């Protein structure tokens, strides 16, 4: 990776800018991840409670309907259930938790009073009422569980994505940038050292040439003096 | 098989006594609670339920087979009693068995309301009431609730259904129609009984049934907290409540429980009322009223041996047998323990 980068000062400055941006992004994403995890832990607690409620409500409802079927007969229970055509309704809205859009489910017509269940009061029994009550309770818990568990799933997905981004910055992008920065810095230093060395060499050569010139000039001057003396 | 002609309690009682002997007793129930549903079906096949189990065996299985066989047998037995009965006996018996007519009317109405298949509705009918096969067939063929009201116009359900039909159309819920059907049954249960001592005893039993029904409904209303007028659900004819008392008491559960505990039924229902206060469930109360009615019914059968009372006593005992066997089979299906199932049975 580092070898693909041209070791120029301009690139070094660009990499330094990217490192600064990535470090800032990394810190922000880390904060986001921690925030999401905290929110997730709250939702998880809620989800665990709802799950446990769901499980106990289901057991209660199943038991009540089993007892109603046993004591009143399956035909009577089915008959009471068939006396109602209207279904419960749900409406979904959304809310934002740290940038994650989670659903908010509102239910209506789940809990019904005795006169809204369709079957007549005079010819039915408390067992059927209790089974209906228990199933209404269960349905409300299911709707709440759907809301909480969907929020939990969405939060989990977001945490995973954020974690991957943080890890990518921490373990791939930033190390590469640091490596490139180091490579360029080393290259630039090397170039600088080479430059100094070259300058020194040139200077030395120049000085040697000057010295030779001076020596030549001195030799020439001495020869001239000798000739003049011979004349 | 009609209200016409002279009363024939001797003949009907003799036939009923023969059948009473084949009802399951403690010993059979003890065996049944230890059996699995297929074993229960097999056990039934070797007793009075043989014909029904064999006839329905190819169409149903498991606990459904047991339940349908029980209902079919109940219908056959009660239809036979109505066939044997004449005159006053028929009139007295049919007024109690009309509850199956009410059941069938409600089942047909529910079927039409939810667009159920005719076959599905038909298997849920219990042909133990006063409606003949032709009327039941016409009800099954009805394609609208209006048609059902029309078919029933010459019965006790005609007028009440017609009156409730407007409410049904307005609200599109079956409650007004179902209540009208049940109310018609109860209104004709006690109307113009009069007569001799056995009939008065029968009347006392029916009054107890009405009282218990009123008490159950008042407790259900009181516990539900629904904004409903208890007077709308009051059934005339009982001795325990009048309309105003029921309206006043249904607003306060504690007062209602105290009122019932202080009544003539206090001894029979005392334990159940205490349980109701503690356990916040009406099941024990309903259980206790069932047991009390069965005791009354049994008592009826022994005081005047040649009257309508042994017939009614048999009808109650047969109904209870059907309910007990169904409870055992469904309880087994749901995985309930033998002790738990036994506690739900009402055995005299």
XYZ file of C-alpha atoms in Angstrom:
579
model
C 0.000 0.000 0.000
C 2.708 2.405 1.052
C 4.626 1.744 -2.132
C 1.744 3.062 -4.197
C 2.058 6.472 -2.646
C 4.326 9.051 -4.144
C 6.560 10.316 -1.416
C 5.908 13.969 -1.933
C 5.367 16.670 0.608
C 1.969 17.389 -0.941
C 0.907 13.772 -0.408
C 2.253 13.889 3.122
C 0.107 16.917 3.859
C -2.926 15.226 2.298
C -2.313 12.094 4.374
C -1.908 14.145 7.515
C -5.262 15.798 6.782
C -6.859 12.387 6.235
C -5.345 11.066 9.456
C -6.744 14.008 11.386
C -10.192 13.504 9.827
C -10.104 9.734 10.372
C -9.051 10.092 13.991
C -11.874 12.536 14.570
C -14.299 10.171 12.806
C -12.975 7.251 14.808
C -13.563 9.070 18.098
C -17.057 10.097 17.042
C -17.953 6.596 15.864
C -16.535 5.118 19.053
C -18.740 7.470 21.054
C -21.700 6.558 18.878
C -20.996 2.850 19.326
C -20.749 3.246 23.104
C -23.953 5.296 23.143
C -25.734 2.714 21.018
C -24.516 -0.069 23.279
C -25.840 1.782 26.322
C -29.201 2.332 24.620
C -29.145 -1.287 23.478
C -28.538 -2.490 27.026
C -31.610 -0.544 28.171
C -33.683 -2.027 25.352
C -32.232 -5.457 26.099
C -33.418 -5.234 29.710
C -36.825 -4.193 28.451
C -36.801 -6.986 25.848
C -35.889 -9.565 28.480
C -38.775 -8.404 30.659
C -41.151 -8.454 27.690
C -39.904 -11.917 26.674
C -40.494 -13.236 30.128
C -43.952 -11.589 30.216
C -44.657 -13.049 26.794
C -43.717 -16.496 27.926
C -45.801 -16.320 31.107
C -48.744 -14.648 29.321
C -48.640 -17.366 26.673
C -48.646 -20.090 29.294
C -51.522 -18.420 31.145
C -53.533 -17.899 27.961
C -52.917 -21.460 26.807
C -53.915 -22.807 30.169
C -57.065 -20.687 30.266
C -58.133 -21.746 26.800
C -57.333 -25.384 27.574
C -59.512 -25.153 30.659
C -62.264 -23.378 28.715
C -62.123 -26.063 26.016
C -62.171 -28.764 28.673
C -65.047 -27.382 30.697
C -67.135 -25.596 28.086
C -66.154 -27.692 25.079
C -64.160 -26.880 21.999
C -67.367 -26.163 20.106
C -68.409 -23.489 22.620
C -64.999 -21.847 22.609
C -64.863 -21.816 18.814
C -68.412 -20.493 18.765
C -67.531 -17.635 21.107
C -64.482 -16.826 18.990
C -66.593 -16.869 15.836
C -68.969 -14.291 17.294
C -66.487 -11.539 16.553
C -65.497 -10.418 13.078
C -63.589 -7.309 13.977
C -59.832 -7.690 14.272
C -57.474 -5.679 16.432
C -55.564 -3.021 14.540
C -52.059 -1.706 14.788
C -50.554 1.523 13.529
C -46.829 2.018 13.257
C -44.929 5.234 13.753
C -41.210 5.674 14.081
C -38.897 7.238 16.607
C -35.201 8.030 16.456
C -32.712 6.575 18.911
C -29.196 7.962 18.178
C -29.879 8.057 14.476
C -31.523 4.651 14.374
C -35.122 4.720 13.226
C -37.113 2.224 15.280
C -40.839 1.481 15.050
C -43.377 2.540 17.601
C -46.433 0.277 17.408
C -49.765 1.517 18.650
C -52.524 -1.059 18.999
C -56.226 -0.506 19.162
C -59.246 -2.711 19.779
C -57.149 -5.361 21.513
C -58.653 -5.097 24.984
C -62.379 -5.413 24.790
C -65.091 -5.087 27.343
C -67.662 -7.827 27.817
C -70.140 -6.226 25.422
C -67.569 -5.825 22.639
C -66.491 -9.435 22.340
C -69.401 -10.490 20.200
C -70.692 -13.392 22.247
C -73.719 -12.846 24.450
C -73.218 -12.467 28.147
C -76.287 -14.443 29.159
C -75.294 -17.689 27.516
C -71.553 -17.724 28.129
C -69.338 -18.335 31.110
C -66.495 -16.820 33.086
C -64.121 -19.420 31.653
C -64.595 -17.970 28.194
C -64.230 -14.428 29.593
C -60.995 -15.403 31.302
C -59.621 -17.096 28.175
C -60.519 -13.995 26.128
C -58.940 -11.732 28.770
C -55.775 -13.822 28.789
C -55.501 -13.781 24.984
C -56.074 -10.031 24.856
C -53.299 -9.637 27.421
C -51.072 -11.951 25.371
C -51.770 -10.020 22.180
C -50.808 -6.742 23.843
C -47.572 -8.304 25.053
C -46.869 -9.693 21.564
C -47.306 -6.223 20.076
C -45.000 -4.723 22.712
C -42.498 -7.540 22.122
C -42.628 -6.870 18.371
C -41.856 -3.203 18.997
C -39.049 -3.826 21.475
C -37.472 -6.700 19.577
C -37.556 -4.854 16.248
C -35.895 -1.877 17.963
C -33.366 -4.269 19.464
C -32.605 -5.864 16.081
C -32.225 -2.490 14.411
C -29.973 -1.276 17.216
C -27.902 -4.442 16.923
C -27.493 -3.977 13.181
C -26.487 -0.359 13.719
C -24.046 -1.327 16.469
C -22.524 -3.941 14.173
C -22.185 -1.432 11.335
C -20.676 1.192 13.639
C -18.351 -1.379 15.160
C -17.201 -2.435 11.696
C -16.575 1.191 10.796
C -14.652 1.816 14.017
C -12.609 -1.330 13.443
C -11.980 -0.457 9.821
C -10.702 2.955 10.874
C -8.744 1.586 13.810
C -7.207 -1.474 12.241
C -7.068 -0.759 8.523
C -7.444 2.822 7.434
C -5.535 4.588 10.199
C -2.615 2.055 10.252
C -2.342 2.392 6.480
C -2.362 6.147 6.715
C 0.226 6.043 9.510
C 2.314 3.676 7.429
C 2.062 5.934 4.397
C 2.883 8.947 6.500
C 5.920 7.196 7.933
C 6.963 5.980 4.514
C 6.722 9.429 3.004
C 8.465 10.996 5.976
C 11.250 8.446 5.738
C 11.502 8.935 1.998
C 11.553 12.658 2.369
C 14.206 12.448 5.085
C 16.197 10.092 2.882
C 15.864 12.476 -0.020
C 16.982 15.279 2.263
C 19.970 13.275 3.435
C 20.870 12.409 -0.135
C 20.553 16.051 -1.042
C 22.880 17.097 1.781
C 25.325 14.408 0.846
C 25.197 15.447 -2.782
C 25.699 19.070 -1.832
C 28.608 18.112 0.344
C 30.098 16.105 -2.488
C 29.649 18.971 -4.881
C 31.138 21.323 -2.386
C 34.081 19.002 -1.859
C 34.602 18.605 -5.561
C 34.338 22.308 -6.010
C 36.840 22.919 -3.288
C 39.179 20.286 -4.781
C 38.896 21.880 -8.180
C 39.603 25.281 -6.716
C 42.554 23.858 -4.880
C 43.868 22.257 -8.037
C 43.367 25.508 -9.866
C 45.185 27.361 -7.170
C 47.997 24.793 -7.236
C 48.114 24.998 -11.024
C 48.207 28.735 -10.838
C 50.942 28.558 -8.259
C 52.922 26.118 -10.409
C 52.470 28.291 -13.445
C 53.604 31.318 -11.511
C 56.684 29.452 -10.253
C 57.592 28.320 -13.780
C 57.259 31.861 -15.076
C 59.503 33.106 -12.317
C 62.082 30.450 -13.162
C 61.993 31.412 -16.877
C 62.388 35.042 -16.057
C 65.310 34.199 -13.800
C 66.990 32.154 -16.546
C 66.598 35.000 -19.008
C -93.684 -36.023 21.176
C -95.752 -32.955 21.620
C -97.416 -30.836 24.242
C -100.741 -32.199 23.072
C -102.313 -35.290 24.644
C -102.221 -36.547 28.195
C -99.132 -36.447 30.322
C -97.177 -39.726 30.503
C -94.575 -39.353 33.263
C -94.717 -43.059 34.223
C -93.573 -44.214 30.810
C -90.868 -41.601 30.392
C -89.571 -42.093 33.933
C -89.365 -45.862 33.373
C -87.353 -45.358 30.170
C -85.163 -42.739 31.792
C -84.461 -44.914 34.832
C -83.207 -47.669 32.539
C -80.839 -45.194 30.928
C -79.758 -43.696 34.207
C -78.225 -47.019 35.110
C -75.777 -46.782 32.242
C -74.389 -43.386 33.272
C -70.751 -43.449 34.319
C -70.108 -43.625 38.033
C -67.138 -42.885 40.286
C -65.430 -46.107 39.257
C -65.553 -45.236 35.541
C -64.340 -41.688 36.149
C -61.440 -42.998 38.213
C -60.479 -45.206 35.256
C -60.996 -42.443 32.705
C -58.733 -39.901 34.420
C -55.893 -42.383 34.104
C -56.429 -42.992 30.391
C -55.065 -41.231 27.329
C -57.559 -39.709 24.828
C -57.433 -42.746 22.464
C -58.023 -45.029 25.434
C -60.975 -42.866 26.505
C -62.435 -43.157 22.987
C -61.944 -46.918 23.139
C -63.574 -47.070 26.582
C -66.522 -45.051 25.273
C -66.820 -47.374 22.311
C -67.428 -50.232 24.716
C -70.239 -48.380 26.475
C -73.346 -46.386 25.507
C -71.319 -44.227 23.136
C -70.504 -47.091 20.764
C -72.814 -46.015 17.936
C -71.589 -42.395 17.958
C -67.900 -43.301 18.177
C -68.279 -45.720 15.266
C -70.338 -43.299 13.190
C -67.982 -40.354 13.690
C -64.704 -42.280 13.794
C -64.033 -41.857 10.098
C -64.580 -38.088 10.135
C -62.936 -37.037 13.383
C -60.049 -38.186 15.487
C -58.513 -37.649 18.923
C -60.349 -35.519 21.425
C -62.537 -33.987 18.704
C -63.989 -37.435 18.079
C -64.754 -37.777 21.782
C -66.385 -34.341 21.955
C -68.501 -34.822 18.837
C -69.520 -38.308 19.982
C -70.531 -36.923 23.372
C -72.593 -34.165 21.758
C -74.213 -36.604 19.331
C -75.069 -39.024 22.126
C -76.466 -36.213 24.267
C -78.612 -35.077 21.352
C -79.875 -38.633 20.719
C -80.735 -39.211 24.354
C -82.587 -35.933 24.789
C -84.347 -36.274 21.475
C -85.550 -39.693 22.610
C -86.868 -38.216 25.866
C -88.798 -35.610 23.882
C -90.092 -38.384 21.600
C -91.403 -40.351 24.567
C -92.895 -37.330 26.308
C -96.414 -36.152 25.822
C -98.668 -33.454 27.217
C -97.518 -31.676 30.340
C -94.334 -33.736 30.646
C -93.277 -32.673 27.163
C -93.976 -29.034 28.005
C -91.895 -29.207 31.190
C -88.990 -31.062 29.607
C -88.847 -29.080 26.414
C -88.609 -25.744 28.200
C -85.298 -26.897 29.693
C -84.018 -28.530 26.502
C -84.708 -25.378 24.512
C -81.271 -24.250 25.630
C -79.964 -26.453 22.834
C -82.245 -24.646 20.389
C -80.731 -21.404 21.674
C -77.280 -22.894 21.181
C -78.115 -23.976 17.627
C -79.579 -20.583 16.708
C -76.461 -18.832 18.009
C -74.206 -21.277 16.163
C -76.036 -20.706 12.869
C -75.981 -16.913 13.332
C -72.260 -16.996 14.122
C -71.655 -19.155 11.041
C -73.448 -16.686 8.781
C -71.757 -13.733 10.467
C -68.282 -15.149 9.834
C -69.067 -16.752 6.442
C -68.283 -20.233 7.761
C -68.957 -23.332 5.658
C -72.349 -24.973 6.216
C -70.587 -28.285 7.006
C -68.506 -26.624 9.720
C -71.619 -25.078 11.255
C -73.564 -28.326 11.022
C -71.036 -30.370 13.007
C -71.210 -27.829 15.816
C -74.978 -28.127 16.216
C -76.383 -30.133 19.098
C -79.728 -31.477 17.938
C -81.136 -31.971 21.404
C -83.751 -29.247 21.471
C -87.265 -28.853 20.143
C -86.347 -27.914 16.554
C -87.064 -30.662 14.054
C -84.611 -31.639 11.314
C -86.512 -29.620 8.714
C -86.185 -26.400 10.645
C -82.529 -27.064 11.372
C -81.933 -27.737 7.676
C -83.660 -24.455 6.785
C -81.507 -22.654 9.349
C -78.373 -24.189 7.840
C -79.465 -23.127 4.369
C -80.168 -19.543 5.450
C -77.786 -17.138 3.766
C -78.411 -14.123 5.973
C -79.229 -13.346 9.563
C -82.440 -11.750 8.362
C -83.416 -15.124 6.859
C -82.697 -16.826 10.200
C -84.962 -14.333 11.953
C -87.652 -15.102 9.399
C -87.308 -18.882 9.799
C -87.675 -18.512 13.568
C -90.622 -16.107 13.498
C -93.087 -18.749 14.771
C -90.831 -19.789 17.662
C -90.107 -18.180 21.016
C -87.018 -16.594 19.444
C -88.906 -14.833 16.631
C -89.986 -11.615 18.326
C -86.882 -11.065 20.460
C -84.638 -11.641 17.438
C -86.675 -9.272 15.313
C -86.413 -6.625 18.033
C -82.666 -7.125 18.404
C -82.018 -7.172 14.650
C -82.046 -3.376 14.408
C -79.389 -3.129 17.133
C -77.335 -5.740 15.322
C -77.558 -3.818 12.061
C -76.529 -0.630 13.790
C -73.552 -2.030 15.717
C -72.614 -5.002 13.483
C -71.848 -7.154 16.521
C -73.743 -10.289 17.505
C -74.183 -9.381 21.162
C -77.797 -8.079 20.854
C -78.873 -11.159 18.879
C -77.130 -13.626 21.199
C -78.543 -11.950 24.278
C -82.010 -11.914 22.696
C -81.816 -15.664 22.031
C -80.623 -16.483 25.549
C -83.155 -14.137 27.110
C -85.969 -15.761 25.123
C -84.865 -19.136 26.491
C -84.814 -17.922 30.103
C -88.083 -15.974 29.735
C -89.865 -19.160 28.671
C -88.118 -21.343 31.201
C -90.243 -20.233 34.117
C -93.321 -18.828 32.413
C -96.713 -20.237 33.549
C -95.427 -23.321 35.327
C -97.910 -23.687 38.163
C -99.171 -27.189 38.835
C -98.506 -29.834 41.438
C -95.776 -30.293 44.035
C -93.226 -31.972 41.703
C -93.675 -29.107 39.257
C -93.143 -26.610 42.047
C -89.942 -28.404 42.945
C -88.895 -28.288 39.328
C -89.716 -24.589 39.388
C -87.497 -24.133 42.446
C -84.697 -25.853 40.589
C -85.192 -23.610 37.555
C -85.288 -20.570 39.817
C -81.995 -21.683 41.341
C -80.577 -21.968 37.828
C -81.801 -18.421 37.025
C -80.446 -17.121 40.342
C -77.070 -18.697 39.699
C -77.011 -17.340 36.176
C -77.856 -13.845 37.479
C -75.225 -14.171 40.193
C -72.578 -15.338 37.708
C -73.367 -12.538 35.290
C -73.422 -9.924 38.042
C -70.051 -11.137 39.287
C -68.667 -11.112 35.746
C -69.898 -7.563 35.229
C -68.618 -6.436 38.619
C -65.192 -7.934 37.992
C -64.866 -6.738 34.407
C -65.309 -3.098 35.387
C -67.125 -2.560 32.074
C -69.503 0.337 31.839
C -72.546 -1.861 31.331
C -75.940 -1.609 32.942
C -76.435 -4.860 34.919
C -80.198 -4.428 34.569
C -79.856 -5.115 30.831
C -78.542 -8.569 31.646
C -81.000 -9.373 34.411
C -83.072 -12.519 33.940
C -86.546 -12.402 35.464
C -87.923 -15.258 37.489
C -85.271 -15.914 40.105
C -85.688 -15.387 43.822
C -82.282 -14.083 44.792
C -82.291 -10.777 42.947
C -84.661 -8.249 41.536
C -83.577 -5.845 38.824
C -82.851 -2.936 41.197
C -80.909 -5.075 43.681
C -78.786 -6.549 40.932
C -78.004 -3.109 39.480
C -76.999 -1.824 42.892
C -74.876 -4.847 43.827
C -73.072 -5.279 40.515
C -71.294 -1.984 41.185
C -69.597 -3.406 44.253
C -68.075 -6.864 44.157
C -67.675 -7.171 47.937
C -71.285 -6.268 48.599
C -72.411 -8.694 45.928
C -70.382 -11.544 47.422
C -71.718 -10.786 50.910
C -75.277 -10.673 49.558
C -74.929 -14.116 47.947
C -73.192 -15.525 51.018
C -76.070 -14.327 53.216
C -78.717 -15.787 50.908
C -80.259 -19.266 50.996
C -77.465 -20.395 48.671
C -74.806 -19.295 51.169
C -74.218 -22.802 52.487
C -73.786 -24.315 49.023
C -71.599 -21.534 47.664
C -69.786 -20.329 50.792
C -66.437 -21.993 50.024
C -66.518 -20.858 46.422
C -67.273 -17.277 47.472
C -64.332 -17.294 49.878
C -62.142 -18.642 47.067
C -63.490 -15.953 44.757
C -62.372 -13.256 47.195
C -58.945 -14.819 47.543
C -58.155 -16.105 44.052
C -59.738 -13.364 41.962
C -61.248 -15.949 39.647
C -64.869 -16.807 38.970
C -64.098 -20.370 37.934
C -64.483 -21.810 41.434
C -67.787 -19.980 41.822
C -69.130 -21.368 38.544
C -67.902 -24.788 39.569
C -69.746 -24.496 42.886
C -72.990 -23.374 41.226
C -72.763 -26.335 38.840
C -72.262 -28.710 41.760
C -75.123 -27.111 43.682
C -77.463 -27.433 40.688
C -76.499 -31.055 40.272
C -77.257 -31.681 43.957
C -80.645 -29.993 43.551
C -81.232 -32.049 40.417
C -80.333 -35.259 42.176
C -82.608 -34.423 45.076
C -85.393 -33.794 42.555
C -85.022 -37.312 41.230
C -85.692 -39.030 44.524
C -88.538 -37.088 46.173
C -91.274 -37.646 43.584
C -90.357 -40.787 41.675
C -93.215 -40.588 39.181
C -93.174 -37.020 37.959
C -91.178 -34.761 35.698
C -88.442 -34.399 38.296
C -86.626 -37.729 37.749
C -86.575 -36.904 34.023
C -85.003 -33.524 34.639
C -82.646 -35.100 37.131
C -81.515 -37.573 34.460
C -81.097 -34.781 31.895
C -78.851 -32.892 34.321
C -76.873 -36.015 35.192
C -76.397 -36.837 31.503
C -75.270 -33.296 30.748
C -72.837 -33.517 33.638
C -71.509 -36.852 32.379
C -70.860 -35.364 28.957
C -69.132 -32.376 30.530
C -67.022 -34.586 32.777
C -65.846 -36.920 30.010
C -65.057 -33.937 27.791
C -63.165 -32.284 30.655
C -61.116 -35.439 31.204
C -60.298 -35.860 27.500
C -59.496 -32.175 26.902
C -57.602 -32.023 30.171
C -55.496 -35.003 29.089
C -54.933 -33.407 25.707
C -53.715 -30.229 27.411
C -51.361 -32.248 29.596
C -53.135 -31.627 32.903
C -52.431 -34.036 35.749
C -54.991 -36.543 36.980
C -55.472 -34.689 40.274
C -56.013 -31.407 38.510
C -58.566 -32.967 36.179
C -60.347 -34.673 39.063
C -60.649 -31.336 40.858
C -62.475 -29.930 37.814
C -65.020 -32.724 37.652
C -68.439 -32.341 39.205
C -69.396 -35.813 40.315
C -72.440 -36.548 42.407
